[in-house]
Short mmCIF file of C-alpha atoms in Angstrom, two decimals:
data_model
loop_
_atom_site.label_atom_id
_atom_site.label_comp_id
_atom_site.label_asym_id
_atom_site.label_seq_id
_atom_site.Cartn_x
_atom_site.Cartn_y
_atom_site.Cartn_z
CA UNK A 1 238.23 198.70 45.55
CA UNK A 2 240.53 202.28 44.37
CA UNK A 3 238.50 203.33 41.69
CA UNK A 4 234.29 203.99 42.35
CA UNK A 5 232.89 204.61 38.67
CA UNK A 6 230.32 202.41 37.90
CA UNK A 7 228.93 199.41 40.12
CA UNK A 8 226.16 197.22 38.80
CA UNK A 9 223.71 195.46 40.94
CA UNK A 10 222.04 191.81 39.58
CA UNK A 11 218.41 191.70 40.12
CA UNK A 12 215.90 194.29 41.10
CA UNK A 13 214.30 192.38 44.21
CA UNK A 14 214.26 194.03 47.25
CA UNK A 15 217.96 192.61 48.32
CA UNK A 16 219.03 194.18 44.50
CA UNK A 17 217.14 197.74 45.32
CA UNK A 18 218.83 197.78 48.68
CA UNK A 19 221.43 197.14 47.21
CA UNK A 20 221.84 199.78 45.08
CA UNK A 21 221.08 202.26 47.08
CA UNK A 22 223.55 201.66 49.38
CA UNK A 23 226.16 202.38 46.56
CA UNK A 24 224.19 205.33 45.50
CA UNK A 25 226.40 208.39 46.44
CA UNK A 26 229.61 206.05 46.43
CA UNK A 27 229.42 205.02 42.95
CA UNK A 28 229.22 207.90 40.07
CA UNK A 29 226.70 205.38 38.05
CA UNK A 30 224.61 202.10 39.33
CA UNK A 31 223.04 200.33 37.00
CA UNK A 32 220.51 197.68 37.85
CA UNK A 33 219.96 194.79 35.74
CA UNK A 34 216.38 192.93 35.72
CA UNK A 35 215.00 189.86 33.88
CA UNK A 36 211.79 190.60 33.97
CA UNK A 37 209.85 193.50 32.79
CA UNK A 38 209.66 195.67 35.92
CA UNK A 39 206.11 197.36 36.06
CA UNK A 40 205.35 201.33 36.86
CA UNK A 41 203.13 199.91 39.97
CA UNK A 42 202.46 197.29 42.96
CA UNK A 43 202.35 194.69 40.31
CA UNK A 44 203.27 190.41 40.97
CA UNK A 45 206.29 189.50 38.20
CA UNK A 46 208.09 186.15 37.64
CA UNK A 47 210.71 187.10 39.08
CA UNK A 48 209.07 186.91 42.79
CA UNK A 49 207.10 184.18 42.84
CA UNK A 50 206.44 184.24 46.60
CA UNK A 51 205.32 187.64 46.07
CA UNK A 52 202.05 186.92 46.60
CA UNK A 53 202.13 185.24 50.06
CA UNK A 54 202.64 187.11 53.51
CA UNK A 55 205.00 189.02 54.08
CA UNK A 56 206.29 191.18 56.78
CA UNK A 57 208.75 194.15 57.37
CA UNK A 58 210.71 193.31 60.59
CA UNK A 59 211.26 196.05 63.06
CA UNK A 60 215.26 196.02 61.90
CA UNK A 61 213.81 195.80 58.40
CA UNK A 62 211.90 199.09 58.33
CA UNK A 63 214.61 200.70 60.04
CA UNK A 64 217.36 199.89 57.86
CA UNK A 65 214.67 201.01 54.78
CA UNK A 66 214.44 204.83 56.25
CA UNK A 67 218.25 204.85 56.93
CA UNK A 68 218.79 204.28 52.95
CA UNK A 69 216.05 205.87 51.60
CA UNK A 70 214.66 208.38 54.13
CA UNK A 71 211.38 209.00 54.43
CA UNK A 72 210.33 205.39 53.21
CA UNK A 73 207.98 204.48 55.90
CA UNK A 74 205.92 207.03 55.35
CA UNK A 75 205.86 206.89 51.70
CA UNK A 76 205.44 203.07 52.64
CA UNK A 77 201.74 204.73 54.12
CA UNK A 78 200.63 207.30 51.74
CA UNK A 79 200.96 203.70 48.80
CA UNK A 80 197.74 202.27 51.95
CA UNK A 81 200.43 200.27 54.28
CA UNK A 82 198.20 199.44 57.31
CA UNK A 83 200.12 199.73 60.61
CA UNK A 84 200.05 196.29 62.69
CA UNK A 85 200.88 197.19 66.61
CA UNK A 86 202.74 194.27 68.58
CA UNK A 87 201.67 192.84 69.60
CA UNK A 88 198.18 194.16 70.99
CA UNK A 89 196.13 193.82 67.49
CA UNK A 90 197.22 190.33 67.38
CA UNK A 91 195.23 187.56 68.44
CA UNK A 92 197.78 184.74 67.88
CA UNK A 93 197.63 181.19 69.20
CA UNK A 94 201.35 179.92 69.67
CA UNK A 95 202.51 176.11 70.06
CA UNK A 96 202.10 176.79 73.64
CA UNK A 97 198.62 178.91 73.57
CA UNK A 98 196.64 182.11 73.02
CA UNK A 99 199.49 185.20 73.82
CA UNK A 100 197.53 187.97 76.20
CA UNK A 101 196.85 191.01 74.85
CA UNK A 102 199.70 193.17 75.86
CA UNK A 103 200.19 197.09 75.14
CA UNK A 104 202.19 198.09 72.05
CA UNK A 105 205.26 197.38 71.69
CA UNK A 106 206.39 197.53 67.90
CA UNK A 107 204.64 199.17 64.91
CA UNK A 108 204.96 198.09 61.49
CA UNK A 109 203.63 198.22 58.20
CA UNK A 110 201.71 195.63 57.01
CA UNK A 111 201.32 195.69 52.50
CA UNK A 112 201.29 193.33 50.20
CA UNK A 113 205.02 192.55 48.69
CA UNK A 114 204.38 194.84 45.39
CA UNK A 115 203.41 197.31 47.25
CA UNK A 116 206.75 197.01 49.30
CA UNK A 117 209.01 196.11 45.89
CA UNK A 118 206.84 199.11 44.11
CA UNK A 119 207.98 201.68 47.21
CA UNK A 120 211.55 201.08 47.48
CA UNK A 121 211.81 201.31 43.11
CA UNK A 122 210.61 204.54 43.12
CA UNK A 123 212.81 205.16 45.97
CA UNK A 124 215.93 203.98 44.43
CA UNK A 125 215.06 205.34 40.91
CA UNK A 126 215.09 209.06 42.72
CA UNK A 127 218.14 208.74 43.25
CA UNK A 128 221.28 210.52 41.46
CA UNK A 129 223.34 208.61 39.07
CA UNK A 130 220.76 205.37 39.63
CA UNK A 131 219.28 203.52 36.52
CA UNK A 132 217.55 200.54 35.23
CA UNK A 133 217.60 198.51 32.85
CA UNK A 134 215.44 195.45 32.65
CA UNK A 135 214.27 192.38 30.19
CA UNK A 136 217.74 191.90 30.40
CA UNK A 137 219.26 188.56 31.28
CA UNK A 138 223.00 188.14 33.31
CA UNK A 139 224.42 185.43 31.51
CA UNK A 140 228.37 186.05 32.95
CA UNK A 141 231.01 187.39 34.43
CA UNK A 142 233.98 189.22 33.33
CA UNK A 143 236.76 188.92 34.31
CA UNK A 144 238.87 186.13 36.40
CA UNK A 145 239.92 184.48 39.41
CA UNK A 146 241.60 187.96 40.93
CA UNK A 147 239.05 190.68 39.77
CA UNK A 148 235.53 190.54 38.47
CA UNK A 149 235.49 193.09 35.67
CA UNK A 150 232.18 193.31 34.65
CA UNK A 151 229.33 191.19 33.65
CA UNK A 152 227.63 189.67 30.53
CA UNK A 153 224.13 190.38 29.32
CA UNK A 154 221.60 189.44 26.27
CA UNK A 155 218.36 191.18 25.80
CA UNK A 156 215.08 188.73 26.65
CA UNK A 157 213.64 190.52 23.13
CA UNK A 158 217.05 188.88 21.10
CA UNK A 159 219.65 186.88 21.43
CA UNK A 160 222.70 189.67 21.06
CA UNK A 161 224.56 189.32 23.80
CA UNK A 162 227.47 192.37 25.11
CA UNK A 163 229.47 193.22 28.01
CA UNK A 164 229.07 196.36 30.47
CA UNK A 165 232.38 196.96 32.44
CA UNK A 166 231.98 197.80 36.13
CA UNK A 167 234.27 198.39 39.42
CA UNK A 168 232.05 196.38 41.34
CA UNK A 169 229.16 193.56 40.58
CA UNK A 170 226.47 193.17 43.02
CA UNK A 171 224.45 189.79 42.98
CA UNK A 172 221.34 189.92 43.46
CA UNK A 173 219.60 187.38 41.57
CA UNK A 174 218.03 185.21 44.22
CA UNK A 175 217.76 181.65 44.95
CA UNK A 176 218.23 180.61 41.11
CA UNK A 177 221.04 183.24 41.03
CA UNK A 178 223.74 181.08 38.13
CA UNK A 179 226.86 183.09 40.82
CA UNK A 180 227.71 179.26 41.58
CA UNK A 181 228.35 178.45 37.92
CA UNK A 182 229.62 181.51 37.09
CA UNK A 183 232.58 181.61 39.66
CA UNK A 184 233.50 178.12 38.75
CA UNK A 185 233.69 179.85 34.97
CA UNK A 186 235.93 182.43 36.81
CA UNK A 187 238.31 178.89 37.50
CA UNK A 188 236.93 179.36 41.52
CA UNK A 189 235.67 176.45 43.86
CA UNK A 190 232.59 175.58 44.26
CA UNK A 191 231.47 177.00 48.34
CA UNK A 192 230.43 174.73 50.29
CA UNK A 193 226.43 174.66 51.09
CA UNK A 194 224.41 173.85 54.02
CA UNK A 195 220.08 173.10 53.44
CA UNK A 196 217.78 172.40 56.10
CA UNK A 197 214.51 171.39 54.56
CA UNK A 198 211.53 170.73 56.38
CA UNK A 199 209.19 170.62 53.28
CA UNK A 200 206.25 173.54 53.92
CA UNK A 201 204.37 174.91 51.73
CA UNK A 202 202.12 177.87 51.24
CA UNK A 203 199.21 178.85 49.51
CA UNK A 204 197.69 182.34 49.72
CA UNK A 205 194.76 184.15 48.81
CA UNK A 206 193.51 187.77 49.23
CA UNK A 207 189.53 188.73 50.67
CA UNK A 208 187.31 191.34 50.52
CA UNK A 209 186.11 192.01 54.21
CA UNK A 210 184.26 194.67 55.78
CA UNK A 211 186.00 197.40 57.18
CA UNK A 212 184.56 196.96 60.78
CA UNK A 213 184.77 193.64 61.21
CA UNK A 214 187.41 192.98 63.64
CA UNK A 215 187.45 195.21 66.08
CA UNK A 216 189.48 194.19 68.72
CA UNK A 217 192.65 193.01 66.23
CA UNK A 218 194.20 193.67 62.95
CA UNK A 219 195.86 189.93 62.69
CA UNK A 220 194.99 186.44 63.34
CA UNK A 221 198.19 184.07 63.65
CA UNK A 222 197.36 180.29 64.02
CA UNK A 223 200.57 177.88 64.69
CA UNK A 224 200.45 174.03 64.98
CA UNK A 225 199.88 173.26 68.61
CA UNK A 226 202.58 169.68 70.19
CA UNK A 227 201.20 166.73 68.57
CA UNK A 228 198.64 168.32 65.88
CA UNK A 229 199.30 168.63 62.32
CA UNK A 230 201.73 170.62 61.34
CA UNK A 231 199.38 173.36 59.22
CA UNK A 232 199.00 176.91 60.66
CA UNK A 233 197.58 180.14 58.82
CA UNK A 234 197.46 183.96 59.15
CA UNK A 235 195.27 186.75 58.27
CA UNK A 236 196.64 190.80 57.30
CA UNK A 237 195.51 193.35 56.12
CA UNK A 238 196.75 195.21 53.02
CA UNK A 239 196.72 198.01 50.78
CA UNK A 240 193.23 198.83 49.38
CA UNK A 241 190.91 197.66 52.17
CA UNK A 242 191.85 193.88 51.59
CA UNK A 243 193.17 191.37 53.51
CA UNK A 244 195.45 188.88 53.03
CA UNK A 245 195.29 184.56 53.99
CA UNK A 246 198.26 182.27 54.24
CA UNK A 247 198.09 179.16 55.09
CA UNK A 248 201.24 176.79 55.14
CA UNK A 249 202.14 173.61 55.75
CA UNK A 250 205.14 171.47 56.84
CA UNK A 251 206.51 167.52 55.70
CA UNK A 252 204.94 167.77 52.52
CA UNK A 253 201.29 168.93 53.97
CA UNK A 254 200.83 171.41 51.83
CA UNK A 255 197.59 173.47 51.78
CA UNK A 256 195.53 173.41 48.53
CA UNK A 257 195.24 175.72 45.83
CA UNK A 258 191.99 174.57 44.63
CA UNK A 259 188.93 176.88 46.50
CA UNK A 260 187.10 174.22 48.13
CA UNK A 261 190.78 172.41 49.35
CA UNK A 262 191.53 175.59 50.69
CA UNK A 263 188.93 176.05 52.92
CA UNK A 264 189.07 172.99 54.01
CA UNK A 265 192.79 173.21 55.06
CA UNK A 266 191.79 176.56 56.91
CA UNK A 267 188.38 174.48 58.48
CA UNK A 268 191.30 171.64 59.71
CA UNK A 269 193.79 174.17 61.42
CA UNK A 270 193.66 174.32 65.52
CA UNK A 271 190.95 176.58 66.05
CA UNK A 272 188.44 177.50 63.65
CA UNK A 273 188.26 181.48 64.23
CA UNK A 274 190.80 181.88 61.19
CA UNK A 275 188.18 179.89 59.27
CA UNK A 276 184.78 181.16 60.50
CA UNK A 277 185.98 184.79 58.89
CA UNK A 278 187.46 183.41 55.19
CA UNK A 279 184.21 181.24 54.69
CA UNK A 280 182.23 184.27 54.72
CA UNK A 281 184.65 186.46 53.02
CA UNK A 282 184.77 187.88 49.21
CA UNK A 283 187.44 185.97 46.95
CA UNK A 284 189.42 189.15 45.43
CA UNK A 285 191.65 187.14 43.21
CA UNK A 286 192.25 183.20 42.88
CA UNK A 287 194.48 181.27 45.26
CA UNK A 288 198.29 180.87 44.54
CA UNK A 289 200.62 178.35 45.85
CA UNK A 290 204.12 177.98 46.94
CA UNK A 291 206.39 175.16 47.74
CA UNK A 292 210.33 176.15 47.50
CA UNK A 293 210.87 177.44 50.81
CA UNK A 294 213.81 175.06 52.04
CA UNK A 295 216.95 177.48 54.15
CA UNK A 296 219.84 177.70 51.69
CA UNK A 297 222.95 179.38 52.12
CA UNK A 298 225.98 179.01 50.23
CA UNK A 299 229.61 179.80 52.16
CA UNK A 300 231.43 181.70 49.98
CA UNK A 301 232.70 183.36 52.73
CA UNK A 302 235.25 179.76 53.23
CA UNK A 303 236.56 180.05 49.84
CA UNK A 304 240.16 180.43 49.45
CA UNK A 305 240.33 183.15 46.73
CA UNK A 306 237.14 185.80 46.16
CA UNK A 307 237.97 187.93 43.12
CA UNK A 308 237.95 191.49 44.19
CA UNK A 309 234.96 193.47 42.41
CA UNK A 310 232.72 190.84 43.24
CA UNK A 311 230.10 190.43 46.38
CA UNK A 312 226.66 188.40 46.64
CA UNK A 313 223.42 189.76 48.80
CA UNK A 314 220.07 188.04 49.49
CA UNK A 315 219.57 184.68 48.70
CA UNK A 316 221.78 184.18 45.91
CA UNK A 317 224.35 183.92 49.56
CA UNK A 318 221.35 182.94 52.28
CA UNK A 319 217.47 182.33 51.65
CA UNK A 320 215.50 181.08 54.66
CA UNK A 321 212.52 179.37 54.68
CA UNK A 322 209.70 182.53 54.33
CA UNK A 323 207.36 181.91 56.31
CA UNK A 324 209.17 183.70 58.81
CA UNK A 325 208.96 186.72 57.21
CA UNK A 326 212.79 187.59 57.57
CA UNK A 327 213.74 188.15 53.96
CA UNK A 328 213.04 191.46 52.84
CA UNK A 329 214.79 192.95 56.57
CA UNK A 330 217.33 190.66 56.16
CA UNK A 331 217.62 192.76 52.71
CA UNK A 332 218.29 195.82 53.66
CA UNK A 333 220.04 195.20 56.77
CA UNK A 334 222.83 193.60 54.35
CA UNK A 335 222.56 196.67 52.91
CA UNK A 336 223.43 198.92 56.16
CA UNK A 337 226.18 196.40 56.35
CA UNK A 338 227.42 197.17 52.80
CA UNK A 339 227.16 201.55 53.05
CA UNK A 340 229.29 200.97 56.03
CA UNK A 341 231.91 198.50 55.11
CA UNK A 342 232.57 200.06 51.46
CA UNK A 343 232.71 203.62 52.95
CA UNK A 344 235.28 202.36 55.59
CA UNK A 345 237.22 201.11 52.47
CA UNK A 346 236.61 197.24 53.11
CA UNK A 347 237.21 195.36 49.83
CA UNK A 348 235.27 192.22 48.77
CA UNK A 349 236.34 189.55 51.04
CA UNK A 350 236.33 191.54 54.08
CA UNK A 351 232.61 192.45 52.75
CA UNK A 352 231.23 188.93 52.04
CA UNK A 353 232.60 187.82 55.41
CA UNK A 354 230.64 190.07 56.83
CA UNK A 355 227.86 190.22 55.21
CA UNK A 356 227.16 186.07 56.15
CA UNK A 357 228.09 186.70 59.57
CA UNK A 358 225.21 189.27 59.45
CA UNK A 359 222.96 186.62 58.16
CA UNK A 360 223.73 183.91 60.62
CA UNK A 361 221.11 185.53 63.19
CA UNK A 362 218.11 185.34 60.71
CA UNK A 363 219.13 181.58 59.58
CA UNK A 364 219.65 180.38 63.27
CA UNK A 365 216.65 181.23 64.08
CA UNK A 366 214.41 179.63 60.41
CA UNK A 367 216.60 176.83 61.20
CA UNK A 368 216.28 176.07 64.31
CA UNK A 369 212.54 176.46 64.16
CA UNK A 370 212.42 173.88 61.49
CA UNK A 371 214.45 171.70 62.99
CA UNK A 372 212.16 171.18 65.42
CA UNK A 373 209.72 170.49 62.94
CA UNK A 374 211.68 167.34 61.01
CA UNK A 375 211.76 165.72 64.57
CA UNK A 376 214.18 164.45 67.57
CA UNK A 377 218.04 164.61 65.59
CA UNK A 378 219.00 162.22 69.06
CA UNK A 379 221.24 165.47 70.42
CA UNK A 380 220.39 166.10 73.36
CA UNK A 381 221.97 169.74 73.33
CA UNK A 382 219.19 170.47 70.67
CA UNK A 383 216.38 168.94 73.25
CA UNK A 384 216.96 171.02 75.93
CA UNK A 385 217.14 173.89 73.75
CA UNK A 386 213.60 172.87 72.65
CA UNK A 387 212.51 172.83 76.11
CA UNK A 388 213.53 175.98 77.12
CA UNK A 389 212.36 177.58 74.27
CA UNK A 390 208.81 175.55 75.06
CA UNK A 391 209.10 177.32 78.69
CA UNK A 392 209.59 180.64 77.73
CA UNK A 393 206.96 180.44 75.09
CA UNK A 394 205.18 180.04 77.79
CA UNK A 395 206.49 183.10 80.01
CA UNK A 396 206.18 184.83 77.10
CA UNK A 397 202.21 184.50 76.49
CA UNK A 398 201.65 185.96 80.15
CA UNK A 399 204.74 188.50 81.04
CA UNK A 400 204.67 191.61 79.28
CA UNK A 401 209.03 191.78 79.88
CA UNK A 402 209.82 188.33 78.75
CA UNK A 403 207.15 189.37 75.98
CA UNK A 404 208.25 192.31 74.68
CA UNK A 405 212.21 190.67 74.54
CA UNK A 406 210.66 187.95 72.67
CA UNK A 407 209.47 189.94 69.55
CA UNK A 408 212.34 192.19 70.16
CA UNK A 409 214.16 189.36 68.73
CA UNK A 410 211.65 188.35 66.54
CA UNK A 411 211.90 191.77 65.18
CA UNK A 412 214.95 191.12 64.40
CA UNK A 413 215.83 194.32 66.68
CA UNK A 414 217.51 192.48 69.51
CA UNK A 415 220.25 188.78 69.40
CA UNK A 416 218.48 185.70 69.90
CA UNK A 417 220.77 185.53 72.52
CA UNK A 418 218.98 187.76 74.25
CA UNK A 419 216.91 185.03 75.29
CA UNK A 420 219.07 182.82 77.07
CA UNK A 421 220.54 185.69 79.60
CA UNK A 422 220.89 184.89 82.99
CA UNK A 423 218.07 187.29 83.62
CA UNK A 424 215.80 185.61 81.39
CA UNK A 425 216.95 181.69 82.16
CA UNK A 426 216.05 182.28 85.81
CA UNK A 427 212.67 183.57 85.15
CA UNK A 428 212.06 180.94 82.48
CA UNK A 429 212.98 178.53 85.45
CA UNK A 430 210.98 179.85 88.00
CA UNK A 431 207.75 179.77 85.39
CA UNK A 432 204.99 182.05 84.76
CA UNK A 433 203.38 183.66 88.13
CA UNK A 434 199.76 183.15 87.00
CA UNK A 435 198.13 180.25 84.19
CA UNK A 436 197.04 182.16 80.77
CA UNK A 437 194.32 184.46 80.98
CA UNK A 438 191.51 185.55 79.13
CA UNK A 439 191.88 182.54 75.99
CA UNK A 440 190.61 179.26 76.06
CA UNK A 441 193.66 177.39 74.58
#
């Protein structure tokens, strides 16, 4: 990429916005194209159907956003986000039992996806040289198998197509991306696809609750236990004095979207604490469902030919089950990587390979957990790994040091390999020094 005059980003979700932030200052102009009409405030839009459900910004994602957009966390808190201290504020019933209440090891903001995206979008709009063009649908790429030189677009209000020239095109258009079709039109091969689907589904609802109803915690998380229905749920505070409840189930056992069915599903969880709260709470909106949650990735980095001038980021290349709350953080971390590599003069093929490598951690966490829900595959190594993680979880519930390492990995601040270090493996082999205390399983 010798010329750096104009970059085009397809998609104004978190992946597209953070990519635009990474490109700003390195290109004279950055144009963000978005099919939806972009709202002025933190509002739902059709292109982000999962936004009505629980989202978490992991520690590494928060750091990445502050690096890309200095002051981001402060602005998010000013907009109403609620600080959560993990695990101190967390009333957590894990598959292995209740977690002991340890001192805070991480503090992250809790907010709706709409508010996070709104604050990111305002921050990116304030960067020099970044322009937004909404209600604009990308319909193809311009160029050939050697180099992409722009995009073909049309407005949502008319059928007239036009071309946008660009020195770099970043496709951040999400799971519904037309990227594979666009590459075929350029004469490129179809990438290998991987899919792990535990057939999960969400239903979520906002509630109003008294300010003082929770005096010892700010978040409830109930996960399924061994031999029990694969159902769970969480309650978290968000902006505006509201609380968001998300229920989930695996293997097509999805929570309903009607009021009575939603409450009955909450009542069926392995502990009644969440149900006891929501049945007395005042709804602050309807129940919304979401079902498209499979882990999917496309191995663009392995194609024998890759054009200069094109990159794919976010869910367009690797989408993981959102129940593990990694998506926003993955996008921000990818953008930090993108900015660094472009600053070093890396070409698009090398950058695409590094993006795939960066996604590997989240892919391993999400697919490893989902494979457990899909049952015994006959793989002895997988069974041994599952047994090790079960014992590690039991230890993390009662051992502060192991708990911190566990949350470092969950917050994407440490690699998953930290959970299998020789020192930690030895502690897992010894097991807890005492049984879990303080809460009944």
